[in-house]
Amino acid sequence: MKIKRIAIVGGGTAGWMAANHLGVELSRDPEIQITLIESKDIPVIGVGEGTVPQIKATLKKFGISEIDLLTSCDATFKQGIKFAQWMDAKKSGTNNFYYHPFSSPFPLGFDVTNYWLHNKSICDFSRLSEIYTIAEQNRSPKQISSPPYVGAVDYAYHFNAAKFSDLLAKNARGKFAVKHCIETIAQVLLHDDGSIRALTYESGTTEEFDFYIDCSGFAALLIGETLGVSFLDKSSQILTDTALALQEPTADTDEILPYTLATAHKAGWIWDIPLTNRRGIGFVYGSNFMSEDEAVQQFSAYVGRDLQQANLRRVPMKIGYRESFWQKNCVALGLAQGFVEPLEATSILVTDFAAQLLARSFPQYQDDIPLLADYCNKVVSYTWERVMDFVQLHYFISDRRDSDFWIENTEKLSLSPLLQERLALWKLAPPKRSDFFSAFDIFGLENYLFVLYGMGYPTRPGRLGVAEAEKSAGLINEVQKKSKHSATSLLSHRVWLTELKKALVSQQR
């Protein structure tokens, strides 16, 4: 039987991202109808406000203009993540930080890591990237004349998650004729073989579809509650399990950081994400190591005002992923599929990756499902394991021992066999591209290099020849000069965004 009717259960970023990916890949077939079913009674969690550069390719693919994103979603540019206080204050200073930037540490493509390991005192590893000075001076990554989705340096975005979902929804309805249905699901009906047959709504109507995509968030209405696919709990690897979220208004004259600020504390970390009109701030912590009262006190100290009576949103975080993201005629995306805490903006990244994988592997007939599901489940499980590795790495290699949380993370937690092997190898020699042998390692060589050496990982320097040393020294000098020059020639982040609005207003007159 040909698959013609597709239901996406749940809106938000996951649901509408799925609608757009499927719309792009399946719109060539006029028999296919995609319906997104959204309940007005269930709020969207919307914790993801940060992205990585892959989002630009996705938005271009959807046909969404960068100007629409910037002007309709309170969006700002993100050149990477600045990690503050992730190291021992006594050894590295109370203001220690490093960058994980969206750029390469290889000047002109040449690997200078071995030279740097011999000469760490010349600069922080982050300064091998041209983004360093640009970010430190709060500059925009784009010139006024930069084409859409292109900058002087690479970048992603921060945005209002609810407005981003609305932008995706408008695009899916307008470009791909996705049907939008406002209904609350009362019952899920099954075929005799255990696959999903139909949805019954609280309004009393029943609607049948051929294929179902579960974007119902942590509730996992279809994949978990109905089909019973088990959840692989990873809370033994990632010890943070709660976030307190706050939206803090900002003035039009306030500077805008061109990066996510991630500040560690004694039981987790704090995200600080700048939008054009507010900061999205979140206090992430492990509830086994800190009470909520203490978390509010610590959060208040960070923000600079008492948050006891503030409208803090408490977000419990269920760390792990579904044993299978594709079961029979149902696929789970977004929080229904899995979640690892917000570090490194993994939520939107994995949702985007998995939705694109589904769209490009979508079954034409029901008989295609078993083979495709088996393949995609292997891919997504591998991806989740590597995401868990990368997030855990940030905690595990820290030299902080000032609380039970950091002692537990650095001395008592088990690592995956692959991460154990990689870390052992990387003590003997720095990471190389061939260490990341799968296309589904969505965090690769450059990502690991910035985190490892931003946190002082003890790799043994290799043999260093005179020619290599001279070339490396020259290239490092050049990239730092280029970074400083770019920082003087680029506009401030706030000014660039303000100038864009002025230009648009002028065009409309």
PDB file of N, CA and C in Angstrom, residues 234-291:
ATOM      1  N   LYS A 234      19.876   8.050  30.390  1.00  0.00           N
ATOM      2  CA  LYS A 234      21.308   8.352  30.399  1.00  0.00           C
ATOM      3  C   LYS A 234      21.676   9.277  31.562  1.00  0.00           C
ATOM      4  N   SER A 235      20.842   9.283  32.595  1.00  0.00           N
ATOM      5  CA  SER A 235      21.104  10.178  33.721  1.00  0.00           C
ATOM      6  C   SER A 235      22.330   9.769  34.525  1.00  0.00           C
ATOM      7  N   SER A 236      22.836   8.547  34.293  1.00  0.00           N
ATOM      8  CA  SER A 236      24.074   8.145  34.967  1.00  0.00           C
ATOM      9  C   SER A 236      25.301   8.762  34.300  1.00  0.00           C
ATOM     10  N   GLN A 237      25.139   9.282  33.083  1.00  0.00           N
ATOM     11  CA  GLN A 237      26.237   9.933  32.369  1.00  0.00           C
ATOM     12  C   GLN A 237      26.143  11.452  32.446  1.00  0.00           C
ATOM     13  N   ILE A 238      24.935  11.974  32.382  1.00  0.00           N
ATOM     14  CA  ILE A 238      24.706  13.417  32.425  1.00  0.00           C
ATOM     15  C   ILE A 238      23.936  13.710  33.714  1.00  0.00           C
ATOM     16  N   LEU A 239      24.569  14.397  34.665  1.00  0.00           N
ATOM     17  CA  LEU A 239      24.020  14.536  36.013  1.00  0.00           C
ATOM     18  C   LEU A 239      23.111  15.740  36.204  1.00  0.00           C
ATOM     19  N   THR A 240      23.019  16.621  35.226  1.00  0.00           N
ATOM     20  CA  THR A 240      22.083  17.738  35.330  1.00  0.00           C
ATOM     21  C   THR A 240      20.696  17.256  34.921  1.00  0.00           C
ATOM     22  N   ASP A 241      19.666  17.670  35.668  1.00  0.00           N
ATOM     23  CA  ASP A 241      18.322  17.172  35.375  1.00  0.00           C
ATOM     24  C   ASP A 241      17.225  18.223  35.494  1.00  0.00           C
ATOM     25  N   THR A 242      17.605  19.471  35.774  1.00  0.00           N
ATOM     26  CA  THR A 242      16.602  20.525  35.964  1.00  0.00           C
ATOM     27  C   THR A 242      17.147  21.848  35.430  1.00  0.00           C
ATOM     28  N   ALA A 243      16.253  22.649  34.874  1.00  0.00           N
ATOM     29  CA  ALA A 243      16.626  24.002  34.467  1.00  0.00           C
ATOM     30  C   ALA A 243      15.578  24.986  34.961  1.00  0.00           C
ATOM     31  N   LEU A 244      16.029  26.146  35.431  1.00  0.00           N
ATOM     32  CA  LEU A 244      15.154  27.268  35.757  1.00  0.00           C
ATOM     33  C   LEU A 244      15.369  28.319  34.675  1.00  0.00           C
ATOM     34  N   ALA A 245      14.325  28.656  33.951  1.00  0.00           N
ATOM     35  CA  ALA A 245      14.455  29.551  32.804  1.00  0.00           C
ATOM     36  C   ALA A 245      13.828  30.907  33.086  1.00  0.00           C
ATOM     37  N   LEU A 246      14.490  31.945  32.586  1.00  0.00           N
ATOM     38  CA  LEU A 246      14.068  33.326  32.818  1.00  0.00           C
ATOM     39  C   LEU A 246      14.247  34.130  31.546  1.00  0.00           C
ATOM     40  N   GLN A 247      13.301  35.016  31.270  1.00  0.00           N
ATOM     41  CA  GLN A 247      13.441  35.970  30.168  1.00  0.00           C
ATOM     42  C   GLN A 247      13.640  37.354  30.768  1.00  0.00           C
ATOM     43  N   GLU A 248      14.806  37.934  30.499  1.00  0.00           N
ATOM     44  CA  GLU A 248      15.198  39.208  31.099  1.00  0.00           C
ATOM     45  C   GLU A 248      15.228  40.291  30.020  1.00  0.00           C
ATOM     46  N   PRO A 249      14.312  41.285  30.076  1.00  0.00           N
ATOM     47  CA  PRO A 249      14.283  42.328  29.045  1.00  0.00           C
ATOM     48  C   PRO A 249      15.591  43.117  28.987  1.00  0.00           C
ATOM     49  N   THR A 250      15.923  43.590  27.791  1.00  0.00           N
ATOM     50  CA  THR A 250      17.109  44.430  27.600  1.00  0.00           C
ATOM     51  C   THR A 250      16.708  45.706  26.881  1.00  0.00           C
ATOM     52  N   ALA A 251      17.561  46.717  26.997  1.00  0.00           N
ATOM     53  CA  ALA A 251      17.302  48.003  26.350  1.00  0.00           C
ATOM     54  C   ALA A 251      17.878  48.012  24.937  1.00  0.00           C
ATOM     55  N   ASP A 252      17.343  48.890  24.092  1.00  0.00           N
ATOM     56  CA  ASP A 252      17.815  48.987  22.713  1.00  0.00           C
ATOM     57  C   ASP A 252      19.275  49.409  22.625  1.00  0.00           C
ATOM     58  N   THR A 253      19.785  49.993  23.692  1.00  0.00           N
ATOM     59  CA  THR A 253      21.170  50.462  23.684  1.00  0.00           C
ATOM     60  C   THR A 253      22.146  49.442  24.278  1.00  0.00           C
ATOM     61  N   ASP A 254      21.626  48.357  24.854  1.00  0.00           N
ATOM     62  CA  ASP A 254      22.506  47.346  25.438  1.00  0.00           C
ATOM     63  C   ASP A 254      23.289  46.623  24.349  1.00  0.00           C
ATOM     64  N   GLU A 255      24.556  46.343  24.646  1.00  0.00           N
ATOM     65  CA  GLU A 255      25.358  45.580  23.702  1.00  0.00           C
ATOM     66  C   GLU A 255      24.822  44.148  23.621  1.00  0.00           C
ATOM     67  N   ILE A 256      24.996  43.521  22.468  1.00  0.00           N
ATOM     68  CA  ILE A 256      24.544  42.145  22.269  1.00  0.00           C
ATOM     69  C   ILE A 256      25.762  41.256  22.063  1.00  0.00           C
ATOM     70  N   LEU A 257      25.916  40.270  22.909  1.00  0.00           N
ATOM     71  CA  LEU A 257      27.017  39.323  22.743  1.00  0.00           C
ATOM     72  C   LEU A 257      26.787  38.479  21.487  1.00  0.00           C
ATOM     73  N   PRO A 258      27.826  38.245  20.681  1.00  0.00           N
ATOM     74  CA  PRO A 258      27.651  37.425  19.478  1.00  0.00           C
ATOM     75  C   PRO A 258      27.960  35.953  19.743  1.00  0.00           C
ATOM     76  N   TYR A 259      27.636  35.490  20.929  1.00  0.00           N
ATOM     77  CA  TYR A 259      27.887  34.099  21.300  1.00  0.00           C
ATOM     78  C   TYR A 259      26.960  33.732  22.452  1.00  0.00           C
ATOM     79  N   THR A 260      26.792  32.439  22.672  1.00  0.00           N
ATOM     80  CA  THR A 260      26.137  31.957  23.883  1.00  0.00           C
ATOM     81  C   THR A 260      27.167  31.945  25.003  1.00  0.00           C
ATOM     82  N   LEU A 261      26.799  32.497  26.148  1.00  0.00           N
ATOM     83  CA  LEU A 261      27.676  32.447  27.317  1.00  0.00           C
ATOM     84  C   LEU A 261      27.225  31.287  28.203  1.00  0.00           C
ATOM     85  N   ALA A 262      28.158  30.360  28.484  1.00  0.00           N
ATOM     86  CA  ALA A 262      27.870  29.204  29.326  1.00  0.00           C
ATOM     87  C   ALA A 262      28.782  29.271  30.545  1.00  0.00           C
ATOM     88  N   THR A 263      28.229  29.655  31.680  1.00  0.00           N
ATOM     89  CA  THR A 263      29.013  29.874  32.901  1.00  0.00           C
ATOM     90  C   THR A 263      28.775  28.728  33.881  1.00  0.00           C
ATOM     91  N   ALA A 264      29.835  28.033  34.239  1.00  0.00           N
ATOM     92  CA  ALA A 264      29.703  26.900  35.160  1.00  0.00           C
ATOM     93  C   ALA A 264      29.505  27.378  36.591  1.00  0.00           C
ATOM     94  N   HIS A 265      28.796  26.595  37.377  1.00  0.00           N
ATOM     95  CA  HIS A 265      28.677  26.833  38.819  1.00  0.00           C
ATOM     96  C   HIS A 265      28.876  25.501  39.530  1.00  0.00           C
ATOM     97  N   LYS A 266      28.673  25.442  40.810  1.00  0.00           N
ATOM     98  CA  LYS A 266      29.101  24.263  41.558  1.00  0.00           C
ATOM     99  C   LYS A 266      28.226  23.030  41.344  1.00  0.00           C
ATOM    100  N   ALA A 267      27.085  23.184  40.672  1.00  0.00           N
ATOM    101  CA  ALA A 267      26.236  22.012  40.406  1.00  0.00           C
ATOM    102  C   ALA A 267      25.700  22.000  38.985  1.00  0.00           C
ATOM    103  N   GLY A 268      26.370  22.699  38.069  1.00  0.00           N
ATOM    104  CA  GLY A 268      25.913  22.733  36.688  1.00  0.00           C
ATOM    105  C   GLY A 268      26.445  23.952  35.961  1.00  0.00           C
ATOM    106  N   TRP A 269      25.561  24.626  35.232  1.00  0.00           N
ATOM    107  CA  TRP A 269      25.993  25.794  34.472  1.00  0.00           C
ATOM    108  C   TRP A 269      24.796  26.684  34.148  1.00  0.00           C
ATOM    109  N   ILE A 270      25.076  27.881  33.630  1.00  0.00           N
ATOM    110  CA  ILE A 270      24.044  28.865  33.302  1.00  0.00           C
ATOM    111  C   ILE A 270      24.174  29.243  31.833  1.00  0.00           C
ATOM    112  N   TRP A 271      23.066  29.147  31.096  1.00  0.00           N
ATOM    113  CA  TRP A 271      23.111  29.660  29.724  1.00  0.00           C
ATOM    114  C   TRP A 271      22.648  31.109  29.726  1.00  0.00           C
ATOM    115  N   ASP A 272      23.230  31.892  28.853  1.00  0.00           N
ATOM    116  CA  ASP A 272      22.869  33.307  28.704  1.00  0.00           C
ATOM    117  C   ASP A 272      22.847  33.601  27.213  1.00  0.00           C
ATOM    118  N   ILE A 273      21.629  33.713  26.672  1.00  0.00           N
ATOM    119  CA  ILE A 273      21.439  33.832  25.223  1.00  0.00           C
ATOM    120  C   ILE A 273      20.830  35.186  24.902  1.00  0.00           C
ATOM    121  N   PRO A 274      21.542  36.026  24.135  1.00  0.00           N
ATOM    122  CA  PRO A 274      21.037  37.357  23.825  1.00  0.00           C
ATOM    123  C   PRO A 274      20.147  37.369  22.581  1.00  0.00           C
ATOM    124  N   LEU A 275      18.944  37.927  22.727  1.00  0.00           N
ATOM    125  CA  LEU A 275      18.104  38.249  21.578  1.00  0.00           C
ATOM    126  C   LEU A 275      18.097  39.768  21.429  1.00  0.00           C
ATOM    127  N   THR A 276      17.379  40.271  20.461  1.00  0.00           N
ATOM    128  CA  THR A 276      17.389  41.720  20.228  1.00  0.00           C
ATOM    129  C   THR A 276      16.699  42.490  21.343  1.00  0.00           C
ATOM    130  N   ASN A 277      15.733  41.847  22.028  1.00  0.00           N
ATOM    131  CA  ASN A 277      14.934  42.558  23.029  1.00  0.00           C
ATOM    132  C   ASN A 277      14.995  41.958  24.432  1.00  0.00           C
ATOM    133  N   ARG A 278      15.722  40.862  24.586  1.00  0.00           N
ATOM    134  CA  ARG A 278      15.815  40.227  25.903  1.00  0.00           C
ATOM    135  C   ARG A 278      16.977  39.259  25.924  1.00  0.00           C
ATOM    136  N   ARG A 279      17.289  38.794  27.142  1.00  0.00           N
ATOM    137  CA  ARG A 279      18.212  37.691  27.319  1.00  0.00           C
ATOM    138  C   ARG A 279      17.416  36.476  27.785  1.00  0.00           C
ATOM    139  N   GLY A 280      17.663  35.345  27.185  1.00  0.00           N
ATOM    140  CA  GLY A 280      17.121  34.100  27.685  1.00  0.00           C
ATOM    141  C   GLY A 280      18.181  33.482  28.581  1.00  0.00           C
ATOM    142  N   ILE A 281      17.884  33.350  29.859  1.00  0.00           N
ATOM    143  CA  ILE A 281      18.874  32.870  30.818  1.00  0.00           C
ATOM    144  C   ILE A 281      18.325  31.608  31.485  1.00  0.00           C
ATOM    145  N   GLY A 282      19.173  30.608  31.630  1.00  0.00           N
ATOM    146  CA  GLY A 282      18.726  29.364  32.238  1.00  0.00           C
ATOM    147  C   GLY A 282      19.745  28.815  33.221  1.00  0.00           C
ATOM    148  N   PHE A 283      19.284  28.433  34.384  1.00  0.00           N
ATOM    149  CA  PHE A 283      20.134  27.869  35.428  1.00  0.00           C
ATOM    150  C   PHE A 283      19.964  26.356  35.396  1.00  0.00           C
ATOM    151  N   VAL A 284      20.976  25.657  34.878  1.00  0.00           N
ATOM    152  CA  VAL A 284      20.942  24.206  34.734  1.00  0.00           C
ATOM    153  C   VAL A 284      21.659  23.585  35.932  1.00  0.00           C
ATOM    154  N   TYR A 285      21.033  22.601  36.572  1.00  0.00           N
ATOM    155  CA  TYR A 285      21.689  22.005  37.741  1.00  0.00           C
ATOM    156  C   TYR A 285      21.229  20.567  37.953  1.00  0.00           C
ATOM    157  N   GLY A 286      22.001  19.850  38.757  1.00  0.00           N
ATOM    158  CA  GLY A 286      21.623  18.508  39.162  1.00  0.00           C
ATOM    159  C   GLY A 286      20.909  18.568  40.496  1.00  0.00           C
ATOM    160  N   SER A 287      19.668  18.121  40.526  1.00  0.00           N
ATOM    161  CA  SER A 287      18.868  18.243  41.755  1.00  0.00           C
ATOM    162  C   SER A 287      19.389  17.347  42.878  1.00  0.00           C
ATOM    163  N   ASN A 288      20.222  16.375  42.561  1.00  0.00           N
ATOM    164  CA  ASN A 288      20.841  15.552  43.594  1.00  0.00           C
ATOM    165  C   ASN A 288      21.984  16.279  44.300  1.00  0.00           C
ATOM    166  N   PHE A 289      22.391  17.427  43.742  1.00  0.00           N
ATOM    167  CA  PHE A 289      23.542  18.151  44.270  1.00  0.00           C
ATOM    168  C   PHE A 289      23.191  19.561  44.751  1.00  0.00           C
ATOM    169  N   MET A 290      21.977  20.015  44.444  1.00  0.00           N
ATOM    170  CA  MET A 290      21.580  21.369  44.827  1.00  0.00           C
ATOM    171  C   MET A 290      20.065  21.424  44.969  1.00  0.00           C
ATOM    172  N   SER A 291      19.586  22.029  46.043  1.00  0.00           N
ATOM    173  CA  SER A 291      18.144  22.196  46.219  1.00  0.00           C
ATOM    174  C   SER A 291      17.648  23.325  45.315  1.00  0.00           C
TER     175      SER A 291
END
